[in-house]
Short mmCIF file of C-alpha atoms in Angstrom, two decimals:
data_model
loop_
_atom_site.label_atom_id
_atom_site.label_comp_id
_atom_site.label_asym_id
_atom_site.label_seq_id
_atom_site.Cartn_x
_atom_site.Cartn_y
_atom_site.Cartn_z
CA GLN V 1 96.52 178.19 29.75
CA THR V 2 96.68 182.20 29.61
CA ALA V 3 98.93 183.74 27.30
CA ARG V 4 101.05 185.00 30.07
CA GLN V 5 101.22 181.59 31.55
CA ARG V 6 102.39 180.28 27.98
CA ARG V 7 105.27 182.68 27.72
CA LEU V 8 106.39 181.81 31.29
CA ARG V 9 106.48 178.31 30.22
CA ASP V 10 107.90 178.73 27.11
CA ALA V 11 110.92 180.82 28.81
CA LEU V 12 111.33 178.06 31.66
CA MET V 13 111.34 175.10 29.63
CA PRO V 14 114.97 175.34 28.05
CA LEU V 15 116.40 176.30 31.69
CA ILE V 16 114.44 173.43 33.21
CA TYR V 17 116.02 170.70 30.66
CA SER V 18 119.26 172.20 31.16
CA VAL V 19 119.59 171.14 34.56
CA ARG V 20 117.96 167.62 33.71
CA LEU V 21 115.13 167.65 36.17
CA PRO V 22 113.04 164.39 36.27
CA LEU V 23 109.39 164.72 34.85
CA SER V 24 107.91 164.83 38.20
CA ALA V 25 109.68 168.00 39.20
CA VAL V 26 109.30 169.50 35.83
CA ALA V 27 105.55 169.20 36.49
CA PHE V 28 105.90 170.30 39.95
CA VAL V 29 108.07 173.34 39.11
CA LEU V 30 105.65 174.46 36.26
CA THR V 31 102.39 173.96 38.37
CA ALA V 32 103.99 175.85 41.11
CA LEU V 33 105.20 179.03 38.84
CA LEU V 34 102.06 179.16 36.93
CA LEU V 35 99.97 179.04 40.10
CA ILE V 36 102.01 182.00 41.05
CA SER V 37 101.46 183.79 37.53
CA GLY V 38 97.82 183.55 37.66
CA SER V 39 95.10 180.66 37.22
CA PRO V 40 96.59 177.25 37.67
CA LEU V 41 96.81 174.58 35.33
CA SER V 42 94.55 171.39 36.30
CA ALA V 43 96.20 168.42 37.53
CA ALA V 44 95.55 166.49 34.24
CA GLU V 45 97.27 169.21 32.18
CA CYS V 46 100.37 168.47 34.11
CA THR V 47 100.61 164.75 33.97
CA PRO V 48 103.18 163.26 31.87
CA ASP V 49 100.85 161.23 29.71
CA ASN V 50 98.78 164.43 28.72
CA ARG V 51 102.15 166.42 28.21
CA ALA V 52 103.54 163.66 26.22
CA ALA V 53 100.32 163.36 24.22
CA GLN V 54 100.16 167.21 23.57
CA ARG V 55 103.71 167.61 22.48
CA PRO V 56 104.95 165.12 20.10
CA ASN V 57 108.36 164.70 18.98
CA ILE V 58 108.61 165.54 15.14
CA ILE V 59 110.52 164.44 12.51
CA MET V 60 110.29 166.16 8.96
CA ILE V 61 111.76 164.23 6.28
CA LEU V 62 112.43 166.02 2.77
CA CYS V 63 113.57 164.32 -0.21
CA ASP V 64 115.07 166.33 -3.03
CA ASP V 65 113.88 166.30 -6.80
CA LEU V 66 111.33 163.27 -5.91
CA GLY V 67 108.57 163.10 -8.53
CA TRP V 68 105.15 162.15 -7.42
CA GLY V 69 105.13 158.91 -9.26
CA ASP V 70 108.53 157.56 -7.85
CA LEU V 71 106.92 155.80 -4.77
CA GLY V 72 105.22 152.54 -4.77
CA ILE V 73 102.35 154.03 -2.74
CA HIS V 74 101.48 156.34 -5.98
CA GLY V 75 101.80 153.43 -8.33
CA HIS V 76 105.48 153.57 -9.86
CA PRO V 77 105.72 149.89 -11.14
CA ILE V 78 109.21 148.98 -10.26
CA ILE V 79 110.99 151.14 -7.71
CA ARG V 80 110.36 149.45 -3.96
CA THR V 81 109.52 151.90 -1.25
CA PRO V 82 108.05 149.71 1.44
CA HIS V 83 109.06 151.84 4.39
CA ILE V 84 107.56 155.12 2.93
CA ASP V 85 104.56 153.26 1.87
CA GLY V 86 104.12 151.71 5.13
CA LEU V 87 103.94 155.44 6.75
CA ALA V 88 101.56 156.31 4.35
CA ARG V 89 99.25 153.14 4.87
CA ASP V 90 99.49 153.37 8.57
CA GLY V 91 98.84 156.97 8.83
CA LEU V 92 97.63 159.91 6.73
CA ARG V 93 98.51 160.20 2.88
CA PHE V 94 97.51 163.59 0.91
CA THR V 95 96.50 163.40 -2.62
CA ASP V 96 97.05 167.02 -3.13
CA PHE V 97 99.96 168.21 -1.25
CA TYR V 98 102.29 171.02 -2.58
CA SER V 99 105.55 172.38 -1.91
CA ALA V 100 106.14 175.98 -1.60
CA ALA V 101 107.92 176.50 -5.24
CA PRO V 102 109.20 174.36 -7.97
CA VAL V 103 112.85 174.33 -7.22
CA CYS V 104 114.77 173.60 -4.27
CA SER V 105 116.07 176.71 -2.26
CA PRO V 106 112.69 178.81 -2.39
CA SER V 107 110.63 175.44 -1.42
CA ARG V 108 113.02 174.97 1.61
CA VAL V 109 112.71 178.50 2.85
CA GLY V 110 109.05 178.30 2.53
CA LEU V 111 108.97 175.23 4.63
CA MET V 112 111.05 176.69 7.17
CA THR V 113 108.96 179.99 7.62
CA GLY V 114 105.66 178.87 6.76
CA ARG V 115 105.48 182.09 4.20
CA SER V 116 105.68 182.53 0.59
CA PRO V 117 109.34 182.21 -0.19
CA ASN V 118 109.04 185.48 -2.38
CA ARG V 119 107.89 187.10 0.88
CA ALA V 120 111.59 186.41 2.13
CA GLY V 121 113.20 187.31 -0.99
CA VAL V 122 114.15 184.02 -2.26
CA TYR V 123 113.22 183.45 -5.74
CA ASP V 124 115.16 180.55 -7.25
CA TRP V 125 117.58 178.26 -6.36
CA ILE V 126 120.74 179.53 -4.42
CA PRO V 127 124.18 179.37 -6.04
CA PRO V 128 127.33 179.58 -3.73
CA ALA V 129 128.37 182.88 -3.19
CA GLY V 130 131.06 184.34 -5.44
CA LYS V 131 131.64 187.46 -7.19
CA PRO V 132 129.29 190.54 -7.13
CA ARG V 133 126.57 189.84 -10.16
CA SER V 134 124.37 192.47 -11.76
CA ASP V 135 121.40 190.62 -10.46
CA ALA V 136 122.83 190.56 -6.85
CA ARG V 137 122.08 186.77 -6.85
CA GLU V 138 125.39 186.04 -4.80
CA GLN V 139 123.75 187.93 -1.80
CA VAL V 140 120.45 185.79 -1.61
CA HIS V 141 119.89 184.03 1.69
CA MET V 142 117.15 183.33 4.18
CA ARG V 143 117.26 186.46 5.91
CA ARG V 144 117.81 186.76 9.85
CA GLU V 145 114.44 188.33 10.66
CA GLU V 146 112.51 185.30 9.40
CA VAL V 147 111.00 183.04 11.82
CA THR V 148 111.47 179.54 11.44
CA ILE V 149 110.14 176.21 12.66
CA PRO V 150 113.19 175.26 14.81
CA GLN V 151 113.24 178.42 16.42
CA LEU V 152 109.80 178.47 17.27
CA LEU V 153 109.88 174.94 18.54
CA LYS V 154 113.06 175.83 20.69
CA GLN V 155 110.96 178.64 22.31
CA ALA V 156 108.44 176.06 23.36
CA GLY V 157 111.01 173.83 24.92
CA TYR V 158 112.10 171.64 22.19
CA ALA V 159 115.72 170.50 21.24
CA THR V 160 116.25 170.82 17.48
CA CYS V 161 118.80 169.05 14.83
CA MET V 162 118.82 169.11 11.27
CA ALA V 163 121.06 166.76 8.74
CA GLY V 164 121.30 167.00 4.99
CA LYS V 165 120.83 169.83 2.51
CA TRP V 166 120.48 173.39 3.58
CA HIS V 167 120.14 175.48 0.48
CA CYS V 168 118.92 178.23 2.29
CA ASN V 169 121.80 180.42 1.79
CA SER V 170 124.63 181.50 -0.80
CA ALA V 171 127.65 182.08 1.98
CA PHE V 172 127.49 178.96 3.92
CA ASN V 173 129.44 178.11 6.86
CA SER V 174 130.34 181.97 6.92
CA PRO V 175 129.49 184.87 9.39
CA GLU V 176 128.39 186.75 6.17
CA GLN V 177 124.97 185.11 6.36
CA PRO V 178 122.69 183.30 8.85
CA GLN V 179 123.68 179.36 9.13
CA PRO V 180 121.69 176.68 10.31
CA GLY V 181 122.35 177.15 13.86
CA ASP V 182 121.27 181.12 13.23
CA ALA V 183 117.77 179.53 12.11
CA GLY V 184 117.49 177.71 15.38
CA PHE V 185 119.16 174.31 14.92
CA ASP V 186 121.13 173.14 18.19
CA HIS V 187 122.88 170.35 16.25
CA TRP V 188 123.33 170.59 12.44
CA LEU V 189 125.21 168.34 9.77
CA ALA V 190 124.70 170.02 6.34
CA THR V 191 126.00 171.00 2.77
CA GLN V 192 125.15 174.21 1.02
CA ASN V 193 123.37 172.53 -2.03
CA ASN V 194 124.02 168.99 -3.41
CA ALA V 195 126.15 166.05 -1.68
CA GLY V 196 129.73 166.15 -3.68
CA PRO V 197 131.00 164.89 -5.66
CA SER V 198 128.02 162.64 -5.47
CA HIS V 199 125.71 161.04 -3.10
CA GLU V 200 128.46 158.37 -2.46
CA ASN V 201 131.39 159.33 0.13
CA PRO V 202 130.71 162.82 0.09
CA VAL V 203 133.27 165.21 1.26
CA ASN V 204 131.53 168.74 1.66
CA TYR V 205 129.42 168.18 4.85
CA VAL V 206 130.12 170.70 7.57
CA ARG V 207 129.02 169.71 11.51
CA ASN V 208 128.17 172.60 13.31
CA GLY V 209 130.46 174.89 11.66
CA GLU V 210 133.38 172.56 11.16
CA GLU V 211 134.23 170.91 7.98
CA VAL V 212 134.38 167.08 8.24
CA GLY V 213 135.86 166.09 5.03
CA ARG V 214 135.12 162.76 3.42
CA ILE V 215 132.33 160.46 4.83
CA GLU V 216 132.10 157.01 3.78
CA GLY V 217 128.90 155.60 2.68
CA TYR V 218 125.80 157.31 1.04
CA SER V 219 124.38 160.78 1.72
CA CYS V 220 120.91 159.48 2.82
CA GLN V 221 122.15 157.03 5.31
CA ILE V 222 124.68 159.32 6.66
CA ALA V 223 122.21 162.17 7.30
CA ALA V 224 119.90 159.36 9.04
CA THR V 225 122.77 158.30 10.86
CA GLU V 226 123.26 161.38 12.49
CA VAL V 227 119.82 162.21 13.17
CA ILE V 228 119.53 158.63 14.75
CA THR V 229 122.72 159.25 16.79
CA TRP V 230 121.58 162.90 17.90
CA VAL V 231 118.04 161.60 18.97
CA GLY V 232 119.59 158.57 20.98
CA GLN V 233 122.18 161.10 22.77
CA HIS V 234 119.15 163.58 23.30
CA ARG V 235 116.86 160.96 24.88
CA ASP V 236 119.69 159.77 27.21
CA ALA V 237 120.56 163.38 28.46
CA HIS V 238 116.84 164.91 28.37
CA PRO V 239 114.52 162.09 28.26
CA GLU V 240 111.31 164.23 28.84
CA GLN V 241 112.45 166.87 26.44
CA PRO V 242 110.61 166.90 22.93
CA PHE V 243 112.75 167.09 19.96
CA PHE V 244 112.48 168.35 16.53
CA ALA V 245 114.59 166.89 13.56
CA TYR V 246 114.74 168.20 9.94
CA LEU V 247 116.07 165.03 7.85
CA ALA V 248 116.93 166.77 4.39
CA PHE V 249 118.07 163.92 1.90
CA HIS V 250 120.03 164.94 -1.00
CA GLU V 251 118.65 161.94 -2.87
CA PRO V 252 117.64 161.63 -5.74
CA HIS V 253 118.84 165.04 -7.11
CA GLU V 254 121.73 164.43 -9.21
CA PRO V 255 124.72 163.64 -9.52
CA VAL V 256 123.23 160.41 -8.76
CA ALA V 257 125.03 157.28 -6.99
CA SER V 258 123.54 154.26 -5.41
CA PRO V 259 124.92 151.33 -3.73
CA PRO V 260 126.04 148.84 -6.33
CA GLU V 261 123.95 145.84 -4.85
CA LEU V 262 120.74 148.05 -5.04
CA VAL V 263 121.72 148.91 -8.78
CA GLU V 264 122.17 145.37 -9.46
CA MET V 265 118.82 144.43 -8.25
CA TYR V 266 117.12 146.65 -10.46
CA ARG V 267 119.50 146.48 -13.55
CA PRO V 268 117.13 143.47 -14.95
CA HIS V 269 113.92 145.64 -14.67
CA CYS V 270 115.66 148.82 -16.34
CA ILE V 271 116.41 150.12 -19.97
CA SER V 272 119.64 151.37 -18.94
CA ASP V 273 122.36 151.30 -16.12
CA ASP V 274 121.50 155.17 -15.55
CA GLN V 275 117.92 154.31 -14.89
CA ALA V 276 118.90 151.50 -12.47
CA GLN V 277 121.17 154.10 -10.61
CA PHE V 278 117.80 156.26 -9.89
CA PHE V 279 115.58 153.63 -9.01
CA ALA V 280 118.22 152.25 -6.90
CA ASN V 281 118.52 155.72 -5.41
CA VAL V 282 115.19 156.18 -4.51
CA HIS V 283 115.23 152.60 -2.81
CA ASN V 284 118.05 153.83 -0.70
CA VAL V 285 115.94 156.49 0.61
CA ASP V 286 113.57 154.37 1.50
CA LEU V 287 115.90 152.07 3.45
CA ALA V 288 117.23 155.20 5.26
CA VAL V 289 113.67 156.13 6.15
CA GLY V 290 113.11 152.32 7.58
CA LYS V 291 116.31 152.81 9.55
CA VAL V 292 115.04 155.95 11.32
CA VAL V 293 111.79 154.39 12.09
CA ASP V 294 113.43 151.41 13.41
CA ALA V 295 115.56 153.39 15.57
CA LEU V 296 112.95 155.44 17.00
CA GLN V 297 111.34 151.88 18.14
CA GLU V 298 114.26 150.93 19.69
CA LEU V 299 114.96 154.20 21.66
CA LYS V 300 110.96 153.90 22.65
CA VAL V 301 110.16 157.37 21.28
CA ARG V 302 108.42 156.15 18.15
CA ASP V 303 104.66 156.08 19.65
CA ASN V 304 104.88 160.02 20.42
CA THR V 305 106.98 160.84 17.26
CA LEU V 306 104.95 162.75 14.41
CA ILE V 307 106.78 161.80 10.95
CA VAL V 308 106.04 164.12 8.07
CA PHE V 309 107.47 163.08 4.66
CA SER V 310 107.54 165.04 1.56
CA ALA V 311 109.91 166.69 -1.24
CA ASP V 312 110.76 170.00 -2.03
CA ASN V 313 109.69 169.88 -5.66
CA GLY V 314 109.02 167.72 -8.68
CA PRO V 315 111.51 165.52 -10.39
CA GLU V 316 114.29 166.94 -12.75
CA THR V 317 113.88 166.59 -16.68
CA LEU V 318 115.95 163.57 -17.98
CA ASN V 319 119.17 164.99 -19.75
CA ARG V 320 118.01 168.57 -19.50
CA TYR V 321 121.75 169.26 -18.51
CA ARG V 322 124.74 166.99 -18.42
CA THR V 323 124.59 165.57 -15.03
CA ALA V 324 121.04 164.96 -15.23
CA ASN V 325 121.66 162.07 -17.35
CA ARG V 326 120.34 159.70 -14.30
CA SER V 327 117.16 161.81 -13.64
CA TRP V 328 114.63 159.12 -14.44
CA GLY V 329 111.77 160.76 -11.78
CA VAL V 330 108.30 160.74 -12.54
CA THR V 331 105.26 162.69 -11.98
CA SER V 332 102.74 160.15 -12.78
CA HIS V 333 99.62 161.58 -14.30
CA LEU V 334 100.69 165.13 -13.41
CA ARG V 335 101.59 167.83 -16.00
CA GLY V 336 105.14 169.31 -16.06
CA MET V 337 108.09 168.88 -14.27
CA LYS V 338 110.70 170.55 -11.80
CA LEU V 339 111.03 174.15 -12.59
CA HIS V 340 107.43 174.20 -13.98
CA THR V 341 104.18 175.66 -12.39
CA HIS V 342 102.13 173.01 -13.60
CA ASP V 343 101.50 170.65 -10.81
CA GLY V 344 104.57 168.11 -11.79
CA GLY V 345 106.70 171.35 -10.52
CA PHE V 346 105.34 171.38 -6.99
CA HIS V 347 102.64 168.45 -6.33
CA VAL V 348 104.53 166.42 -4.18
CA ALA V 349 104.08 163.41 -1.90
CA GLY V 350 102.43 164.40 1.49
CA ILE V 351 102.64 161.74 4.13
CA MET V 352 101.88 162.09 8.10
CA ASN V 353 102.28 159.08 10.67
CA TRP V 354 101.80 159.40 14.36
CA PRO V 355 100.89 156.31 16.31
CA ASN V 356 97.65 156.33 18.39
CA HIS V 357 97.05 159.94 17.21
CA ILE V 358 96.41 159.85 13.18
CA GLU V 359 94.46 156.61 12.16
CA ALA V 360 95.85 154.22 9.84
CA GLY V 361 94.51 154.38 6.12
CA GLN V 362 93.37 157.80 6.07
CA VAL V 363 93.37 159.78 2.81
CA CYS V 364 92.76 163.45 2.66
CA GLN V 365 92.00 165.03 -0.76
CA GLN V 366 91.96 168.52 0.25
CA PRO V 367 94.61 170.56 -0.75
CA ALA V 368 97.59 171.00 1.68
CA SER V 369 100.90 172.65 1.34
CA ALA V 370 104.44 172.73 3.06
CA LEU V 371 103.53 176.02 4.11
CA ASP V 372 101.10 174.34 6.61
CA LEU V 373 103.98 172.78 8.52
CA LEU V 374 105.00 175.86 10.36
CA PRO V 375 101.61 176.30 12.06
CA THR V 376 100.86 172.74 12.62
CA PHE V 377 104.07 172.15 14.60
CA ALA V 378 103.46 175.13 16.49
CA GLU V 379 99.88 174.44 17.56
CA LEU V 380 100.98 170.85 18.33
CA ALA V 381 104.14 172.08 20.14
CA GLY V 382 102.50 175.17 22.14
CA ALA V 383 104.29 177.83 20.48
CA GLU V 384 102.51 181.07 19.66
CA LEU V 385 102.67 182.96 16.48
CA THR V 386 102.35 186.37 18.01
CA ASP V 387 104.72 188.75 16.34
CA GLY V 388 102.04 190.25 13.68
CA ARG V 389 103.86 188.16 10.71
CA ARG V 390 102.00 187.10 8.04
CA PHE V 391 101.91 183.35 7.49
CA ASP V 392 100.43 181.60 4.30
CA GLY V 393 99.82 178.13 5.53
CA ILE V 394 96.95 177.11 8.03
CA SER V 395 97.20 174.57 10.96
CA LEU V 396 96.26 171.01 10.32
CA ALA V 397 96.34 169.94 13.76
CA GLU V 398 92.63 169.79 14.32
CA PHE V 399 92.37 167.20 11.39
CA PHE V 400 94.27 164.87 13.80
CA GLN V 401 91.47 165.00 16.28
CA SER V 402 88.12 165.83 14.43
CA LYS V 403 89.25 164.36 11.06
CA GLN V 404 87.51 167.32 9.59
CA PHE V 405 90.16 169.54 7.35
CA PRO V 406 90.51 173.23 8.55
CA GLU V 407 88.78 175.59 6.08
CA ARG V 408 91.53 177.32 3.90
CA SER V 409 90.10 180.64 3.32
CA GLN V 410 93.10 181.87 1.06
CA PRO V 411 94.61 180.05 -1.77
CA LEU V 412 98.07 178.74 -2.16
CA VAL V 413 99.88 180.97 -4.70
CA TRP V 414 103.10 180.23 -6.39
CA VAL V 415 105.21 183.05 -8.28
CA TYR V 416 108.33 181.73 -10.17
CA TYR V 417 109.96 184.01 -12.74
CA ASN V 418 112.34 181.72 -13.93
CA ALA V 419 109.51 178.87 -14.85
CA ILE V 420 110.28 176.59 -18.04
CA ASN V 421 106.68 176.88 -19.17
CA ASP V 422 105.13 180.30 -19.95
CA ALA V 423 102.88 180.71 -17.11
CA ARG V 424 105.15 182.54 -14.00
CA VAL V 425 102.26 182.72 -11.68
CA ALA V 426 99.89 179.76 -10.53
CA MET V 427 97.25 179.43 -7.79
CA ARG V 428 95.41 176.45 -6.33
CA PHE V 429 92.19 177.29 -4.39
CA GLY V 430 89.51 174.45 -3.70
CA PRO V 431 89.07 172.51 -6.92
CA TRP V 432 90.44 175.03 -9.32
CA LYS V 433 94.12 175.46 -10.54
CA VAL V 434 94.84 178.81 -12.44
CA LEU V 435 98.10 179.96 -14.20
CA ALA V 436 98.87 183.21 -16.06
CA ARG V 437 101.72 184.62 -18.09
CA LEU V 438 103.42 188.13 -17.10
CA GLY V 439 102.56 190.79 -19.54
CA GLY V 440 101.90 188.77 -22.51
CA GLY V 441 105.03 186.93 -22.40
CA THR V 442 107.24 190.13 -22.91
CA VAL V 443 108.59 190.11 -19.23
CA PRO V 444 111.95 188.25 -19.47
CA LYS V 445 113.07 185.48 -17.12
CA TYR V 446 114.40 186.61 -13.58
CA GLU V 447 116.60 184.25 -11.07
CA ASN V 448 116.35 187.19 -8.74
CA LEU V 449 114.81 190.34 -8.07
CA THR V 450 116.65 193.77 -7.91
CA PRO V 451 114.76 197.18 -7.50
CA GLN V 452 114.46 197.44 -11.57
CA SER V 453 113.29 193.81 -12.05
CA LEU V 454 110.91 194.24 -9.00
CA ALA V 455 109.43 197.18 -10.56
CA GLN V 456 108.92 195.71 -13.82
CA VAL V 457 107.21 192.48 -12.54
CA SER V 458 105.13 194.56 -10.37
CA ALA V 459 103.86 196.61 -13.04
CA SER V 460 103.06 193.80 -15.40
CA PRO V 461 99.35 192.59 -15.80
CA LEU V 462 98.78 188.89 -15.75
CA THR V 463 97.50 187.52 -19.39
CA ASP V 464 96.96 184.33 -20.99
CA PHE V 465 95.20 182.69 -18.42
CA GLU V 466 94.77 178.71 -18.11
CA VAL V 467 92.08 177.35 -15.76
CA TYR V 468 91.80 173.87 -14.66
CA ARG V 469 89.28 171.82 -12.67
CA VAL V 470 92.01 169.47 -11.19
CA ASP V 471 89.53 167.43 -8.97
CA ARG V 472 88.34 166.18 -12.46
CA ASP V 473 91.44 166.98 -14.40
CA PRO V 474 94.50 166.47 -12.50
CA GLY V 475 96.68 166.21 -15.43
CA GLU V 476 95.80 169.91 -16.47
CA THR V 477 94.69 168.82 -20.14
CA MET V 478 91.41 170.93 -20.55
CA ASN V 479 91.93 174.70 -20.34
CA LEU V 480 88.52 176.41 -19.50
CA SER V 481 89.97 179.72 -19.70
CA GLY V 482 87.86 180.55 -22.91
CA HIS V 483 84.68 179.07 -21.21
CA ASP V 484 81.59 181.73 -20.58
CA ASP V 485 81.50 180.68 -17.10
CA PRO V 486 81.19 183.05 -14.15
CA ALA V 487 83.22 180.66 -12.22
CA VAL V 488 86.27 180.58 -14.55
CA GLN V 489 86.07 184.66 -14.79
CA GLU V 490 85.90 184.86 -10.63
CA ILE V 491 88.78 182.45 -10.27
CA CYS V 492 90.93 184.63 -12.88
CA GLU V 493 90.03 187.72 -11.04
CA ARG V 494 91.20 186.27 -7.40
CA LEU V 495 94.47 185.28 -9.05
CA ARG V 496 95.11 188.82 -10.10
CA SER V 497 94.17 190.09 -6.86
CA GLU V 498 96.27 187.79 -5.21
CA TYR V 499 99.30 188.23 -7.18
CA GLN V 500 98.98 192.06 -6.72
CA GLN V 501 98.75 191.82 -2.91
CA LEU V 502 101.64 189.35 -2.86
CA VAL V 503 103.94 191.19 -4.94
CA LYS V 504 103.90 194.25 -2.46
CA ASP V 505 105.58 192.24 -0.18
CA PHE V 506 108.56 191.10 -2.39
CA PRO V 507 111.99 192.52 -1.20
CA ALA V 508 114.43 193.36 -3.77
CA TRP V 509 118.21 192.53 -3.48
CA THR V 510 120.66 195.78 -4.35
CA PRO V 511 123.44 194.83 -6.86
CA THR V 512 126.96 196.12 -5.73
CA VAL V 513 127.89 196.14 -9.52
CA ALA V 514 126.48 198.00 -12.41
CA PRO V 515 124.25 196.01 -15.02
#
């Protein structure tokens, strides 16, 4: 199709679906209009089977604070995750998959936009809006001008839904800032941050702008049921229209609460009740994933649904604060935890499953990222990225067909000014991982950037490099920065260059109160 034809198709799809035309009529109308607009589609391109094969339903499942080592497929000795493991065994598993940040809000904004969250002005987790602060943190949100996955897919004719944790703004369910609906979701059931008061019987869900009060059950099951119900209703009303669902579990982020029968099952294998609570929490997530997969089968949409499973960042450190008393997540062989710029902070699960399109048992050892999901989904959906915006990911769609991983010409770069470890900047490029401090450690930690702090971090040089060959040393134990190796010097210079270019795009938030 020409660009003109694609634009016409994308404009017409929502109208066609709104009047519930049968699939044969959809094909006829599109063919006729595209013939008028220019060169025609072939008959093969208009057949229902080809259209279904080219435009999958997509379900993005995101866990909260799930460690790399918390899944059975990654070797956890106790936690049972057969449904998630099954998605991996029957599909594609990434050994080196990365989230967009080592903490929740920027990670989610990066996933939604396909861009470094720093370009969107989201530098750390977003607290609920409150009194004005000297660092303007109460203002932070994913700005309206950002282009998101659901917006792109809606333009391509998809229906969209989300359920679970939003955490992309401070003024939640308020006209002051964009909400999930403004970001492109037709239907949403969400919380600003954590499920409260815990995962059990949460009281803070909002559905399409309306507070719903206490909901009986556990958050992951509630969110899964919402998506299943929506998919079923959508299939009945618009059986030919593809859909995108974003299922953002709160689990296993604290405050952890799990079904008693699962806790009891794990208690004999644990050193404490708190540990059993966490293990049961991950198990409950697995049950929710299994429930979704089973429902897709029952609704007869599983075969053309791409399921992607990942996490927003690494696991919380046990007892780092009071309510982290049940945070027993592990990173396995990886160094660091959530809030770290070593791999334990953002090296997360990456699983893709699409029957008849992704062969079972595939393992990809090339670095991939949540930033790749927007361009991947856009290509599969036939959506165009045409506004000249800089995206930081690459499309993985060709891997599904050729099994050849697309070349990544640009490295993955993370900038987190509130990291627990000393390095504020990190980069993965090929087999190399390189980290650096800012200004010899003289730059303070920042949770947000104002014009003043942005000027400081922009002017501060990168120092104290750490360099690792993570293909040989995934635990980042052997720092090669002192080696007289041209490749080491080259990768350090590359990080300097990438950081200098990236920081030029960082927006600042202007405080309304004096420091």
